[in-house]
């Protein structure tokens, strides 16, 4: 069994260092898993959060959770259904946020896809599709969000990469390629947008017990391997990524940009 993580403190009233009152955030891929956990944490610290997803029903449930998380601190949540691979829809979504909330302070690019195939079995088109979802869509949303952030003189862009960015394993080259590119893009945009008051960072998750990984979580051999391979020896719970998102969006990270914050239970530090 996966040992229980420490209890979350995101429902308490935050200190000014981590307060997000008055901030407006857009989180993609927020209908479940890590995206939902981060959206709820931002709302719990006072932000108005726009949750993106493609399925209206699951997105409505996610918004209800985020609204409940923000109830004690004045945070709020709204649904923003669109497909991130549709550039016109993504641009319209940013325009909607600006029209209804008046500003956009935090963009959290969380949407991602994975296809585990060896080099000789993965069509080039499949790589193109992964690049589109994992990199190009984030690029487009960064460009759209940067416009109002420049006008405000303030912005926080957070890209969700992976520990598969700096390290690799056989049979997963396409995913590693896209996440490594997203990490490089994060550094490049930090250099470009920093003078305009926009901090750009990334979060690199390790092994988390999300719905997507349900089969692996239930596999005893995978857990035994993870116990040996990582310092904490267990799966991460989705709520355990929340602190990283709040930190990078908050005043506490005002002098942090161009960085990748790894949240992996010590996987990269351990061998």
Short mmCIF file of C-alpha atoms in Angstrom, two decimals:
data_model
loop_
_atom_site.label_atom_id
_atom_site.label_comp_id
_atom_site.label_asym_id
_atom_site.label_seq_id
_atom_site.Cartn_x
_atom_site.Cartn_y
_atom_site.Cartn_z
CA UNK A 1 0.00 0.00 0.00
CA UNK A 2 1.15 3.50 -0.77
CA UNK A 3 2.05 5.26 2.52
CA UNK A 4 -0.13 8.28 3.26
CA UNK A 5 1.44 11.69 2.55
CA UNK A 6 1.33 14.50 5.10
CA UNK A 7 -2.06 16.20 5.39
CA UNK A 8 -2.56 19.16 3.04
CA UNK A 9 -2.78 22.65 4.53
CA UNK A 10 -4.23 24.33 1.44
CA UNK A 11 -7.62 24.90 3.08
CA UNK A 12 -6.22 27.27 5.70
CA UNK A 13 -6.01 31.01 5.17
CA UNK A 14 -2.64 31.58 3.48
CA UNK A 15 0.09 33.92 4.68
CA UNK A 16 0.78 37.02 2.52
CA UNK A 17 3.88 35.31 1.13
CA UNK A 18 1.72 32.69 -0.60
CA UNK A 19 -1.55 34.61 -0.95
CA UNK A 20 -3.08 34.86 -4.42
CA UNK A 21 -6.01 37.17 -3.68
CA UNK A 22 -7.00 39.17 -6.73
CA UNK A 23 -5.02 36.97 -9.09
CA UNK A 24 -6.63 35.25 -12.08
CA UNK A 25 -5.30 31.89 -13.27
CA UNK A 26 -5.92 29.63 -16.26
CA UNK A 27 -5.09 25.93 -15.76
CA UNK A 28 -5.26 23.58 -18.74
CA UNK A 29 -6.09 19.92 -18.32
CA UNK A 30 -7.72 20.69 -14.98
CA UNK A 31 -10.67 18.31 -14.99
CA UNK A 32 -8.78 15.65 -13.03
CA UNK A 33 -5.41 14.49 -11.72
CA UNK A 34 -2.54 16.91 -11.24
CA UNK A 35 -4.28 19.73 -13.09
CA UNK A 36 -7.28 19.59 -10.78
CA UNK A 37 -5.07 19.40 -7.68
CA UNK A 38 -3.15 22.49 -8.75
CA UNK A 39 -6.31 24.39 -9.69
CA UNK A 40 -7.86 23.65 -6.30
CA UNK A 41 -4.69 24.79 -4.53
CA UNK A 42 -4.61 28.09 -6.42
CA UNK A 43 -8.27 28.70 -5.52
CA UNK A 44 -7.60 27.74 -1.89
CA UNK A 45 -4.98 30.49 -1.76
CA UNK A 46 -7.40 33.13 -3.02
CA UNK A 47 -7.10 33.05 -6.83
CA UNK A 48 -9.92 33.07 -9.34
CA UNK A 49 -9.18 29.98 -11.41
CA UNK A 50 -10.42 29.14 -14.89
CA UNK A 51 -10.32 25.36 -15.34
CA UNK A 52 -9.87 23.99 -18.84
CA UNK A 53 -10.94 20.62 -20.11
CA UNK A 54 -12.69 19.05 -23.08
CA UNK A 55 -15.46 17.10 -21.31
CA UNK A 56 -18.12 19.46 -19.94
CA UNK A 57 -19.49 17.03 -17.36
CA UNK A 58 -16.17 16.18 -15.71
CA UNK A 59 -15.12 19.83 -15.93
CA UNK A 60 -18.26 20.88 -14.05
CA UNK A 61 -17.39 18.50 -11.23
CA UNK A 62 -13.84 19.82 -11.14
CA UNK A 63 -15.05 23.43 -10.95
CA UNK A 64 -17.28 22.50 -8.00
CA UNK A 65 -14.26 21.07 -6.18
CA UNK A 66 -12.17 24.16 -6.88
CA UNK A 67 -14.98 26.45 -5.72
CA UNK A 68 -15.23 24.50 -2.47
CA UNK A 69 -11.46 24.73 -2.02
CA UNK A 70 -11.55 28.51 -2.38
CA UNK A 71 -14.57 29.15 -0.20
CA UNK A 72 -12.60 30.05 2.93
CA UNK A 73 -10.18 32.42 1.20
CA UNK A 74 -12.32 34.16 -1.40
CA UNK A 75 -11.01 32.09 -4.29
CA UNK A 76 -13.30 31.13 -7.12
CA UNK A 77 -13.52 28.85 -10.13
CA UNK A 78 -15.04 28.87 -13.61
CA UNK A 79 -15.25 26.32 -16.42
CA UNK A 80 -13.41 27.04 -19.65
CA UNK A 81 -14.07 24.14 -22.04
CA UNK A 82 -11.88 24.07 -25.14
CA UNK A 83 -9.42 21.84 -26.96
CA UNK A 84 -5.88 23.16 -26.50
CA UNK A 85 -4.93 21.84 -29.94
CA UNK A 86 -7.45 24.26 -31.52
CA UNK A 87 -5.54 27.56 -31.70
CA UNK A 88 -8.63 29.62 -32.47
CA UNK A 89 -10.46 28.13 -29.49
CA UNK A 90 -7.45 28.69 -27.23
CA UNK A 91 -7.19 32.34 -28.29
CA UNK A 92 -10.92 32.80 -27.74
CA UNK A 93 -10.62 31.24 -24.28
CA UNK A 94 -7.94 33.72 -23.23
CA UNK A 95 -10.12 36.53 -24.57
CA UNK A 96 -13.03 35.22 -22.52
CA UNK A 97 -10.95 35.20 -19.34
CA UNK A 98 -9.91 38.80 -19.98
CA UNK A 99 -13.47 39.89 -20.77
CA UNK A 100 -14.97 38.37 -17.64
CA UNK A 101 -12.12 38.66 -15.12
CA UNK A 102 -10.37 41.73 -16.47
CA UNK A 103 -6.87 40.27 -16.31
CA UNK A 104 -4.80 37.09 -16.52
CA UNK A 105 -2.00 36.65 -14.00
CA UNK A 106 -1.14 32.95 -14.07
CA UNK A 107 -1.04 30.50 -16.98
CA UNK A 108 -0.46 26.89 -15.99
CA UNK A 109 0.11 24.65 -19.03
CA UNK A 110 -0.67 21.17 -17.75
CA UNK A 111 -2.10 19.29 -20.76
CA UNK A 112 0.10 16.48 -22.03
CA UNK A 113 0.02 13.20 -23.93
CA UNK A 114 2.25 10.15 -23.87
CA UNK A 115 2.84 7.31 -26.30
CA UNK A 116 5.33 4.65 -25.30
CA UNK A 117 6.76 3.06 -28.46
CA UNK A 118 10.30 2.17 -29.56
CA UNK A 119 11.91 4.16 -32.37
CA UNK A 120 11.26 1.60 -35.10
CA UNK A 121 7.53 1.31 -34.27
CA UNK A 122 6.61 4.96 -33.71
CA UNK A 123 5.49 6.74 -36.89
CA UNK A 124 6.89 10.20 -37.48
CA UNK A 125 3.33 11.51 -37.51
CA UNK A 126 2.87 10.29 -33.94
CA UNK A 127 5.86 12.37 -32.87
CA UNK A 128 4.35 15.37 -34.65
CA UNK A 129 1.10 14.86 -32.74
CA UNK A 130 2.92 14.66 -29.41
CA UNK A 131 4.89 17.78 -30.22
CA UNK A 132 1.64 19.56 -31.07
CA UNK A 133 -0.01 18.67 -27.76
CA UNK A 134 2.99 18.81 -25.42
CA UNK A 135 4.86 21.77 -26.91
CA UNK A 136 3.12 23.77 -29.64
CA UNK A 137 -0.12 24.21 -27.69
CA UNK A 138 1.83 25.51 -24.69
CA UNK A 139 3.75 27.86 -26.99
CA UNK A 140 0.53 29.29 -28.39
CA UNK A 141 -1.05 29.82 -24.97
CA UNK A 142 2.15 31.40 -23.66
CA UNK A 143 2.04 33.85 -26.55
CA UNK A 144 -1.64 34.65 -25.97
CA UNK A 145 -1.21 35.05 -22.21
CA UNK A 146 1.96 37.13 -22.51
CA UNK A 147 0.08 39.96 -24.23
CA UNK A 148 -2.12 40.95 -21.26
CA UNK A 149 0.67 40.09 -18.83
CA UNK A 150 2.96 42.58 -20.58
CA UNK A 151 0.28 45.26 -20.31
CA UNK A 152 -0.08 44.53 -16.59
CA UNK A 153 3.66 44.39 -16.03
CA UNK A 154 3.09 41.12 -14.18
CA UNK A 155 2.63 37.48 -15.05
CA UNK A 156 3.46 33.95 -14.04
CA UNK A 157 3.72 31.16 -16.61
CA UNK A 158 4.13 27.62 -15.30
CA UNK A 159 4.72 24.72 -17.70
CA UNK A 160 4.28 21.15 -16.51
CA UNK A 161 7.17 19.12 -17.92
CA UNK A 162 8.33 15.78 -16.49
CA UNK A 163 11.31 13.99 -15.02
CA UNK A 164 11.37 12.47 -18.51
CA UNK A 165 12.75 15.80 -19.71
CA UNK A 166 16.25 15.57 -18.19
CA UNK A 167 16.44 11.75 -18.14
CA UNK A 168 15.26 9.03 -20.51
CA UNK A 169 14.34 5.38 -20.75
CA UNK A 170 14.09 2.99 -23.68
CA UNK A 171 10.84 2.91 -25.61
CA UNK A 172 9.74 6.40 -24.61
CA UNK A 173 11.85 8.66 -26.83
CA UNK A 174 8.98 10.71 -28.28
CA UNK A 175 7.63 11.79 -24.88
CA UNK A 176 11.10 12.57 -23.57
CA UNK A 177 11.79 14.64 -26.69
CA UNK A 178 8.67 16.75 -26.25
CA UNK A 179 9.14 17.30 -22.52
CA UNK A 180 12.79 18.18 -22.99
CA UNK A 181 11.75 20.74 -25.58
CA UNK A 182 9.13 22.19 -23.20
CA UNK A 183 11.83 22.56 -20.54
CA UNK A 184 14.06 24.40 -23.02
CA UNK A 185 11.17 26.62 -24.06
CA UNK A 186 10.61 27.52 -20.42
CA UNK A 187 14.17 28.82 -20.10
CA UNK A 188 13.96 30.69 -23.42
CA UNK A 189 10.71 32.44 -22.51
CA UNK A 190 12.03 33.31 -19.05
CA UNK A 191 14.90 35.16 -20.72
CA UNK A 192 12.59 36.90 -23.19
CA UNK A 193 9.71 37.83 -20.90
CA UNK A 194 11.54 38.55 -17.65
CA UNK A 195 12.22 42.23 -18.46
CA UNK A 196 8.46 42.68 -18.89
CA UNK A 197 7.63 41.41 -15.41
CA UNK A 198 6.72 37.85 -16.43
CA UNK A 199 8.28 34.90 -14.59
CA UNK A 200 8.38 31.61 -16.49
CA UNK A 201 9.08 28.35 -14.68
CA UNK A 202 8.25 24.67 -14.92
CA UNK A 203 7.19 21.84 -12.65
CA UNK A 204 8.57 18.37 -13.40
CA UNK A 205 6.42 15.69 -11.76
CA UNK A 206 7.67 12.22 -11.02
CA UNK A 207 5.47 9.18 -10.38
CA UNK A 208 2.02 10.29 -9.23
CA UNK A 209 -1.00 8.15 -8.43
CA UNK A 210 -3.37 9.74 -10.93
CA UNK A 211 -6.25 8.20 -12.86
CA UNK A 212 -4.00 7.87 -15.90
CA UNK A 213 -1.53 5.76 -13.93
CA UNK A 214 -4.19 3.65 -12.16
CA UNK A 215 -3.02 0.33 -13.63
CA UNK A 216 0.61 0.99 -12.68
CA UNK A 217 -0.40 2.11 -9.18
CA UNK A 218 -2.15 -1.23 -8.59
CA UNK A 219 0.82 -3.21 -9.88
CA UNK A 220 2.83 -4.68 -7.02
CA UNK A 221 6.01 -5.01 -9.06
CA UNK A 222 5.90 -1.34 -10.03
CA UNK A 223 5.51 -0.31 -6.40
CA UNK A 224 8.37 -2.58 -5.34
CA UNK A 225 10.57 -1.03 -8.03
CA UNK A 226 9.56 2.48 -7.00
CA UNK A 227 10.39 1.74 -3.37
CA UNK A 228 13.94 0.90 -4.41
CA UNK A 229 14.31 3.58 -7.09
CA UNK A 230 13.10 6.74 -5.28
CA UNK A 231 14.20 8.31 -2.02
CA UNK A 232 10.69 8.41 -0.52
CA UNK A 233 9.85 4.99 -1.89
CA UNK A 234 6.23 5.57 -2.86
CA UNK A 235 3.85 7.08 -5.37
CA UNK A 236 3.08 10.77 -5.02
CA UNK A 237 -0.50 11.81 -4.31
CA UNK A 238 -1.94 14.50 -6.64
CA UNK A 239 -2.35 16.95 -3.75
CA UNK A 240 1.42 16.81 -3.20
CA UNK A 241 2.10 18.79 -6.36
CA UNK A 242 -0.13 21.64 -5.16
CA UNK A 243 2.57 23.40 -3.16
CA UNK A 244 4.85 23.72 -6.16
CA UNK A 245 2.13 25.43 -8.21
CA UNK A 246 1.18 27.80 -5.40
CA UNK A 247 4.82 28.68 -4.75
CA UNK A 248 5.61 29.52 -8.38
CA UNK A 249 2.42 31.58 -8.73
CA UNK A 250 2.87 33.45 -5.44
CA UNK A 251 4.93 36.41 -4.18
CA UNK A 252 7.26 33.85 -2.60
CA UNK A 253 8.69 33.11 -6.07
CA UNK A 254 9.06 36.73 -7.22
CA UNK A 255 12.80 36.26 -7.92
CA UNK A 256 12.51 32.77 -9.39
CA UNK A 257 12.41 32.37 -13.17
CA UNK A 258 13.76 30.00 -15.79
CA UNK A 259 13.76 27.12 -13.31
CA UNK A 260 12.38 23.58 -13.27
CA UNK A 261 11.00 22.59 -9.88
CA UNK A 262 11.19 18.80 -9.65
CA UNK A 263 8.49 17.10 -7.56
CA UNK A 264 9.43 13.44 -7.70
CA UNK A 265 9.96 12.01 -4.22
CA UNK A 266 13.70 12.04 -4.77
CA UNK A 267 13.67 9.99 -7.99
CA UNK A 268 16.28 12.10 -9.78
CA UNK A 269 18.43 12.36 -6.66
CA UNK A 270 18.44 8.61 -6.03
CA UNK A 271 20.12 5.61 -7.65
#
